[in-house]
mmCIF file of C-alpha atoms in Angstrom:
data_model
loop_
_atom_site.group_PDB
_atom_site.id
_atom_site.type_symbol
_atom_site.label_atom_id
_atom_site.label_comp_id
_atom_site.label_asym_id
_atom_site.label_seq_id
_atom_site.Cartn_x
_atom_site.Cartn_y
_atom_site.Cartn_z
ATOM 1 C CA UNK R 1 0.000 0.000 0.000
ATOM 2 C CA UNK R 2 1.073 3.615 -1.014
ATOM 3 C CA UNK R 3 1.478 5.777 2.122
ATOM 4 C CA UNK R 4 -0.723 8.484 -0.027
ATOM 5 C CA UNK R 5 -3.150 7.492 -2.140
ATOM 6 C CA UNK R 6 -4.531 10.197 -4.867
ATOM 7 C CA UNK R 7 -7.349 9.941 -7.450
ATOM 8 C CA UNK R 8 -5.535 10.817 -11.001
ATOM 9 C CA UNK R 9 -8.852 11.823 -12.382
ATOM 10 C CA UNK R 10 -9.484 13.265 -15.018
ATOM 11 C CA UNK R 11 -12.073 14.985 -13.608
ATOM 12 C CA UNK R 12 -14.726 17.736 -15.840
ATOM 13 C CA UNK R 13 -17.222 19.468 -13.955
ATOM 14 C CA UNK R 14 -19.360 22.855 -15.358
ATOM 15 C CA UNK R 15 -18.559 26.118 -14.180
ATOM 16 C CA UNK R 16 -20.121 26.616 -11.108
ATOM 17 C CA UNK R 17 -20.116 23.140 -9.661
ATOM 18 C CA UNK R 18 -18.558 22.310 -6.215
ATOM 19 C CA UNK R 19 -15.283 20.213 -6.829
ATOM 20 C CA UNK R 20 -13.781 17.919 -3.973
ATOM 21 C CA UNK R 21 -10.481 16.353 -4.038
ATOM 22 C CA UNK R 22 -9.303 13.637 -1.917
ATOM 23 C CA UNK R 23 -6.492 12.036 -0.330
ATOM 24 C CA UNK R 24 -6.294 8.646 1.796
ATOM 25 C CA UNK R 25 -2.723 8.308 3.146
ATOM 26 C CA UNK R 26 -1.389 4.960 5.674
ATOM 27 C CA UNK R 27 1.094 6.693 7.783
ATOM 28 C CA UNK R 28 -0.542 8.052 10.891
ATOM 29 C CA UNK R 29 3.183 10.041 11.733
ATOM 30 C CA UNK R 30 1.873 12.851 9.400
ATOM 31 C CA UNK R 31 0.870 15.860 10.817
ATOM 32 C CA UNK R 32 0.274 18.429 8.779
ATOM 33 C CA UNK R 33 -1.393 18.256 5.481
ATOM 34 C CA UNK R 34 -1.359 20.514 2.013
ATOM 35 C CA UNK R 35 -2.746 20.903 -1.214
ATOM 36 C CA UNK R 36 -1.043 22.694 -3.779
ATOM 37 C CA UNK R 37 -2.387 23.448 -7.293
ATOM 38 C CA UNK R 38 -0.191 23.155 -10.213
ATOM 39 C CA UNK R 39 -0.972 24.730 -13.811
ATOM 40 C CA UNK R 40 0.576 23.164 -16.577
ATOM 41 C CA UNK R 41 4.777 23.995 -16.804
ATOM 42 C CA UNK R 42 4.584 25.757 -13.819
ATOM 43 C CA UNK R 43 5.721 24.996 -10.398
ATOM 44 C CA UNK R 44 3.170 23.634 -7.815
ATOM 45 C CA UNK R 45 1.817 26.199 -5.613
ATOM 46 C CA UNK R 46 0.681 26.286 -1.944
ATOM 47 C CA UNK R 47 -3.329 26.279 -1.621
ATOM 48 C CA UNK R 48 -3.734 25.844 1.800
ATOM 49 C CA UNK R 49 -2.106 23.863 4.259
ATOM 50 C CA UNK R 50 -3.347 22.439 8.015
ATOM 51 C CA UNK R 51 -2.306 20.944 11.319
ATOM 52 C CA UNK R 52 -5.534 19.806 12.707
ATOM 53 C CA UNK R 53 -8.532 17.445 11.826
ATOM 54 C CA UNK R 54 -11.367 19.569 11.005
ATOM 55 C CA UNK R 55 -12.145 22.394 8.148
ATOM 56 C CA UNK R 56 -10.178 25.009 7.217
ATOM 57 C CA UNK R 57 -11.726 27.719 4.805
ATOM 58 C CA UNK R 58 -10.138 30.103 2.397
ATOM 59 C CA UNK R 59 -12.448 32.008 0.370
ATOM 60 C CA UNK R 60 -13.484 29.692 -2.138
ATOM 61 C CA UNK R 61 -11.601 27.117 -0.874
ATOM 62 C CA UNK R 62 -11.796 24.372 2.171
ATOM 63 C CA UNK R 63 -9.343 22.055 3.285
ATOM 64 C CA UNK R 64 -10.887 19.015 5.776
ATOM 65 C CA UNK R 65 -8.627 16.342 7.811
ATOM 66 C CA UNK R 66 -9.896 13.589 9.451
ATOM 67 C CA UNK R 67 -6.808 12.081 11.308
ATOM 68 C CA UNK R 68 -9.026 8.788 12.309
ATOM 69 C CA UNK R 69 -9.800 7.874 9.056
ATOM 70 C CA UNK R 70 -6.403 9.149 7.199
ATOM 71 C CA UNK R 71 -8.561 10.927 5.032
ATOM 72 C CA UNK R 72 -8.390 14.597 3.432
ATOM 73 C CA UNK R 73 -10.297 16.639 1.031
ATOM 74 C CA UNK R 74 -10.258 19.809 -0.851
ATOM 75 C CA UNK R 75 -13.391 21.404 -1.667
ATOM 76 C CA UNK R 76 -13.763 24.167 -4.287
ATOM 77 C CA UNK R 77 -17.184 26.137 -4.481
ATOM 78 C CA UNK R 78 -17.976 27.738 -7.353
ATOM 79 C CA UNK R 79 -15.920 26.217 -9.721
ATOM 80 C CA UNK R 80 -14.094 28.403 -12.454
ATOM 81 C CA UNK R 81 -12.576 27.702 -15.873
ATOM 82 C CA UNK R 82 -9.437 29.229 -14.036
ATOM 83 C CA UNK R 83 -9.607 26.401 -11.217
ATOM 84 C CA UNK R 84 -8.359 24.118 -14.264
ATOM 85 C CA UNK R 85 -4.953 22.747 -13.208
ATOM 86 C CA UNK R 86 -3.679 19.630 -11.310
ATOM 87 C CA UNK R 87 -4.112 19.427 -7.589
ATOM 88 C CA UNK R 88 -1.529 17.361 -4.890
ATOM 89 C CA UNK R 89 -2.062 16.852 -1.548
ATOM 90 C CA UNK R 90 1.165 16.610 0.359
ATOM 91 C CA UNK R 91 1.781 15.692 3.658
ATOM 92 C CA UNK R 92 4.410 15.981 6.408
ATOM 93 C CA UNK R 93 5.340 14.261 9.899
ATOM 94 C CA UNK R 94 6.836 15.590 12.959
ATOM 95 C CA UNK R 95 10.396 16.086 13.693
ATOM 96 C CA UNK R 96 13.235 18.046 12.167
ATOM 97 C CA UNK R 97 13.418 16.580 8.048
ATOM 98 C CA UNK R 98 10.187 18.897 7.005
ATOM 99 C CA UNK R 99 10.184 15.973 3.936
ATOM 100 C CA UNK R 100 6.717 16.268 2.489
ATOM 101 C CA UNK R 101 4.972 12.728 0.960
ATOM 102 C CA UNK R 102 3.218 13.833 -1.843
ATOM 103 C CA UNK R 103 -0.055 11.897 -4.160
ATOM 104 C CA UNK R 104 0.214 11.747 -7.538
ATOM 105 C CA UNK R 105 -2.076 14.568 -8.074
ATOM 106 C CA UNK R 106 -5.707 14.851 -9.787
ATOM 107 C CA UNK R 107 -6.113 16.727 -13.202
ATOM 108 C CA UNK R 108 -9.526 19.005 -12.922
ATOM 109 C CA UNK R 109 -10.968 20.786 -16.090
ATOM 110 C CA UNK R 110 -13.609 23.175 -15.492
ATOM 111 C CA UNK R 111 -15.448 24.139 -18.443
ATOM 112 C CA UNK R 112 -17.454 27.380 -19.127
ATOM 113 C CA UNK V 1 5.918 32.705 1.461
ATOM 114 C CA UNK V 2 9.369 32.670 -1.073
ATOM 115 C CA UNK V 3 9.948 33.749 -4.079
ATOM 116 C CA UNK V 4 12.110 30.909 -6.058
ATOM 117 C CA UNK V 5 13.768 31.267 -9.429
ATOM 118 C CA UNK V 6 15.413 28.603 -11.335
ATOM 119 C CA UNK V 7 17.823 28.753 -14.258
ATOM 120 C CA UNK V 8 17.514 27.351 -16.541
ATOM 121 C CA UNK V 9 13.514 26.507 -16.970
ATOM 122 C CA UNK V 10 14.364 24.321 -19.712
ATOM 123 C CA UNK V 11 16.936 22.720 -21.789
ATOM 124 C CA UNK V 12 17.360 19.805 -24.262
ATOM 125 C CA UNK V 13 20.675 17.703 -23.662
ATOM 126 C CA UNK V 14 22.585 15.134 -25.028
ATOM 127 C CA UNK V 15 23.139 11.809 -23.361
ATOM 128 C CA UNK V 16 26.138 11.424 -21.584
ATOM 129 C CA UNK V 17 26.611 15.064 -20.715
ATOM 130 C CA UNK V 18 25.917 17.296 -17.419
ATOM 131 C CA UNK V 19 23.383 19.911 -16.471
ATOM 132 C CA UNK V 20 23.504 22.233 -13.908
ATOM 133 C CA UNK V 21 20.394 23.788 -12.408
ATOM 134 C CA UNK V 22 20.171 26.865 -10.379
ATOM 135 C CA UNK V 23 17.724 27.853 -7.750
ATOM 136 C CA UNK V 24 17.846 31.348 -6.150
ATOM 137 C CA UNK V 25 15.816 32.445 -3.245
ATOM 138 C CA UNK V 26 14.643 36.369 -2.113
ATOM 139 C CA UNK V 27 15.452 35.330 1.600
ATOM 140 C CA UNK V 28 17.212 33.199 3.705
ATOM 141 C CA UNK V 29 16.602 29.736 4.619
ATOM 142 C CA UNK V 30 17.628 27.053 5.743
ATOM 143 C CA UNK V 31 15.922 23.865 4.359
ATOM 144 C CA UNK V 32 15.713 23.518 0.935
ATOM 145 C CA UNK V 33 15.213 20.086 -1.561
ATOM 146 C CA UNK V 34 15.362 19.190 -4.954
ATOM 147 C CA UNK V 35 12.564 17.419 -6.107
ATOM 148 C CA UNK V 36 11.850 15.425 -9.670
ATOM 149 C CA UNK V 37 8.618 14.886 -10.690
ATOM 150 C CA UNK V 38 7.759 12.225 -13.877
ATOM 151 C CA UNK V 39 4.850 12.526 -16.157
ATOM 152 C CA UNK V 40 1.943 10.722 -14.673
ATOM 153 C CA UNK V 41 4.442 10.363 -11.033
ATOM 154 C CA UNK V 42 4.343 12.031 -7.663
ATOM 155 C CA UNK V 43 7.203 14.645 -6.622
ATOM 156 C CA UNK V 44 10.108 12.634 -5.505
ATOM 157 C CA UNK V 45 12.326 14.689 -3.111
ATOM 158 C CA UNK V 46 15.722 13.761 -4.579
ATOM 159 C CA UNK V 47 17.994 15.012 -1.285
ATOM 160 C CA UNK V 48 18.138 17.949 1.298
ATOM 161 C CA UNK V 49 20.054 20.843 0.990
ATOM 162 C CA UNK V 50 21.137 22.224 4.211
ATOM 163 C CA UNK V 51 23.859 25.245 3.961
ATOM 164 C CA UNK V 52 26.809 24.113 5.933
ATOM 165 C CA UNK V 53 26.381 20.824 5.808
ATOM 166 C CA UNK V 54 26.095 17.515 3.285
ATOM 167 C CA UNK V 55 23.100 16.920 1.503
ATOM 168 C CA UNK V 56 21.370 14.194 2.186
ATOM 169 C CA UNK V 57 19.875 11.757 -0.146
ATOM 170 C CA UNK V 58 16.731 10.020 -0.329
ATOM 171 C CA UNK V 59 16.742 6.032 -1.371
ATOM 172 C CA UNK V 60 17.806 5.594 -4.998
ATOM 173 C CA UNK V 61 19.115 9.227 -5.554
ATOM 174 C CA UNK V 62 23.282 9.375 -5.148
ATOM 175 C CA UNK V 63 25.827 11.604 -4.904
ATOM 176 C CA UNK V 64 27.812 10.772 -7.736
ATOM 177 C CA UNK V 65 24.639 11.311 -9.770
ATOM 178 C CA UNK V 66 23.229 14.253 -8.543
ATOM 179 C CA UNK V 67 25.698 16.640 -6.854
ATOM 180 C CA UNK V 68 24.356 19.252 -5.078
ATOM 181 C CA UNK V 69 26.302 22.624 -3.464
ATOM 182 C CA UNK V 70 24.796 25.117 -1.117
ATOM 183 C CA UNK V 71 26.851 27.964 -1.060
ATOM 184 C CA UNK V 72 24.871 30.249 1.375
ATOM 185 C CA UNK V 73 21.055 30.577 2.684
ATOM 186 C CA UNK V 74 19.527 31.684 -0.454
ATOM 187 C CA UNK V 75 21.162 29.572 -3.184
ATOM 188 C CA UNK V 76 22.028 26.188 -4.400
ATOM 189 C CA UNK V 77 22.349 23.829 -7.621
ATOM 190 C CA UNK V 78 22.158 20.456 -8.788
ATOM 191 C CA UNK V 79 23.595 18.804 -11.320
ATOM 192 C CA UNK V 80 22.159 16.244 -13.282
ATOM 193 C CA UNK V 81 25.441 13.854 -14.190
ATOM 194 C CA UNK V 82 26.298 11.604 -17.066
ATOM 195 C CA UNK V 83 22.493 12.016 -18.447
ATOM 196 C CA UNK V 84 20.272 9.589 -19.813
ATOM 197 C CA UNK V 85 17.309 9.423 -21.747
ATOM 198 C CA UNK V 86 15.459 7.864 -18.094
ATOM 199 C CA UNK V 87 16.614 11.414 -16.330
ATOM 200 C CA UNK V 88 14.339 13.485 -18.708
ATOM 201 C CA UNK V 89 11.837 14.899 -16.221
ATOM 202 C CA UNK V 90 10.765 18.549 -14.506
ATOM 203 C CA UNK V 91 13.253 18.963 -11.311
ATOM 204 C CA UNK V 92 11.935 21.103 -8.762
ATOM 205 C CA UNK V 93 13.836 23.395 -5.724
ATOM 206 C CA UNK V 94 11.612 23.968 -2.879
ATOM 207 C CA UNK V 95 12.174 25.966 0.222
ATOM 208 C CA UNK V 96 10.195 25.266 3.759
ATOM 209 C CA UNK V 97 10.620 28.612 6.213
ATOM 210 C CA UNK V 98 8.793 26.664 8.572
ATOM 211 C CA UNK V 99 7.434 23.257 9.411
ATOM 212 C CA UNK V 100 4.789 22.374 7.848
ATOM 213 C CA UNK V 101 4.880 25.032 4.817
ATOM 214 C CA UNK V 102 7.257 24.748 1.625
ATOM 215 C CA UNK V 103 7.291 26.747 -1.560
ATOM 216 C CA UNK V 104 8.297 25.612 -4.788
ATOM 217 C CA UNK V 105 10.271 27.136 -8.051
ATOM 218 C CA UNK V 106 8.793 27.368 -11.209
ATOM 219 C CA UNK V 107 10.613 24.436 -11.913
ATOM 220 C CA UNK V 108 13.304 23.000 -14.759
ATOM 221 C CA UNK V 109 12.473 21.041 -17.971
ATOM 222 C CA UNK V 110 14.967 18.454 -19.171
ATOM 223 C CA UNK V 111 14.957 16.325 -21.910
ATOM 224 C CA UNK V 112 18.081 14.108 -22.650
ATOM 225 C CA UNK V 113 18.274 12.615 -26.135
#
């Protein structure tokens, strides 16, 4: 078993739909959890990032942990054509090597 | 957050030869990596970069192969040695300020022929 577990896609939704994104990972060191979005031949870029289980929200955006189940998500409301990219999850453990474990990443086309 | 440059963002090389990639940083830091990411593959962290100290490579990445420097706290390289077709790929630096936050370049396009 992988220790994270990501959802290639592809994955097409209209314009306006709510988009979620998740993540099932094996290693229950990690402790802190990120998605980054990546356009095409650019470099991935931080979304949001967390410590806890629970939501975090960011405008459009909400991150959710739950530690018991080793299970994240990213939700996007309100879906725009310029949402279109790939999106990671990464995650991290404790201790002094910050070295991230990163899925393979889910390819999302929104389409006007 | 970091701003992260690389140099250069792509190049097309011959087998056999070297490549040296850049990555400068507008602040100091400490930890920094060097990632490769494959189509259709995760990020791979290839070593750490720690100024004043060794790098230190993950399983399957060597020395030899991918020689790093870190000069000072807002630059390093690594060089992509004796190339083959297999080490075509985008290699990535990061930076992480702090635990549980890292930033990435725009990243560096290789393909060896």
């Amino acid at each position: 078993q992988k220790e994270v577990e990501q959802d290639p896609g592809p994955l097409s939704v209209p314009e306006g739909a709510i988009v979620s994104l998740n993540c099932t990972y094996s290693n229950s060191a990690f402790q802190y959890f990120m998605w980054y979005r990546q356009y095409s031949r650019k470099g991935p870029e931080l979304l949001m990032y967390t410590y806890s289980s629970g939501n975090k929200e960011d405008g459009r955006f909400t991150a959710q942990v739950d530690k018991s189940s080793k299970y994240i998500s990213l939700f996007i409301r309100d879906s725009q054509p310029s949402d279109s990219a790939t999106y990671l999850c990464a995650m991290g453990g404790g201790g002094s090597n910050y070295k991230l474990t990163f899925g393979k990443g889910t390819l999302l086309t929104v389409n006007p | 957050s970091a701003v992260i440059s690389q140099k250069p963002s792509r190049d097309i090389c011959q087998r056999g030869t070297s490549l040296t990639i850049q990555c400068q940083v507008d602040s100091q830091v400490t930890m920094m990596f060097w990632y490769r990411q494959q189509p259709g593959q995760s990020l791979t962290l290839i070593a750490t970069a720690n100024q004043g100290s060794e790098a230190t490579y993950e399983s399957g990445f060597v020395i030899d192969k991918f020689p790093i420097s870190r000069p000072n706290l807002t630059f390093s390289t690594l060089t992509v040695s004796n190339m083959s077709p297999e080490d075509s790929s985008i290699y990535l630096c990061s930076v992480s300020p702090q635990e549980g936050s890292q930033y990435f370049g725009p990243g560096t396009r290789l393909l060896v022929l």
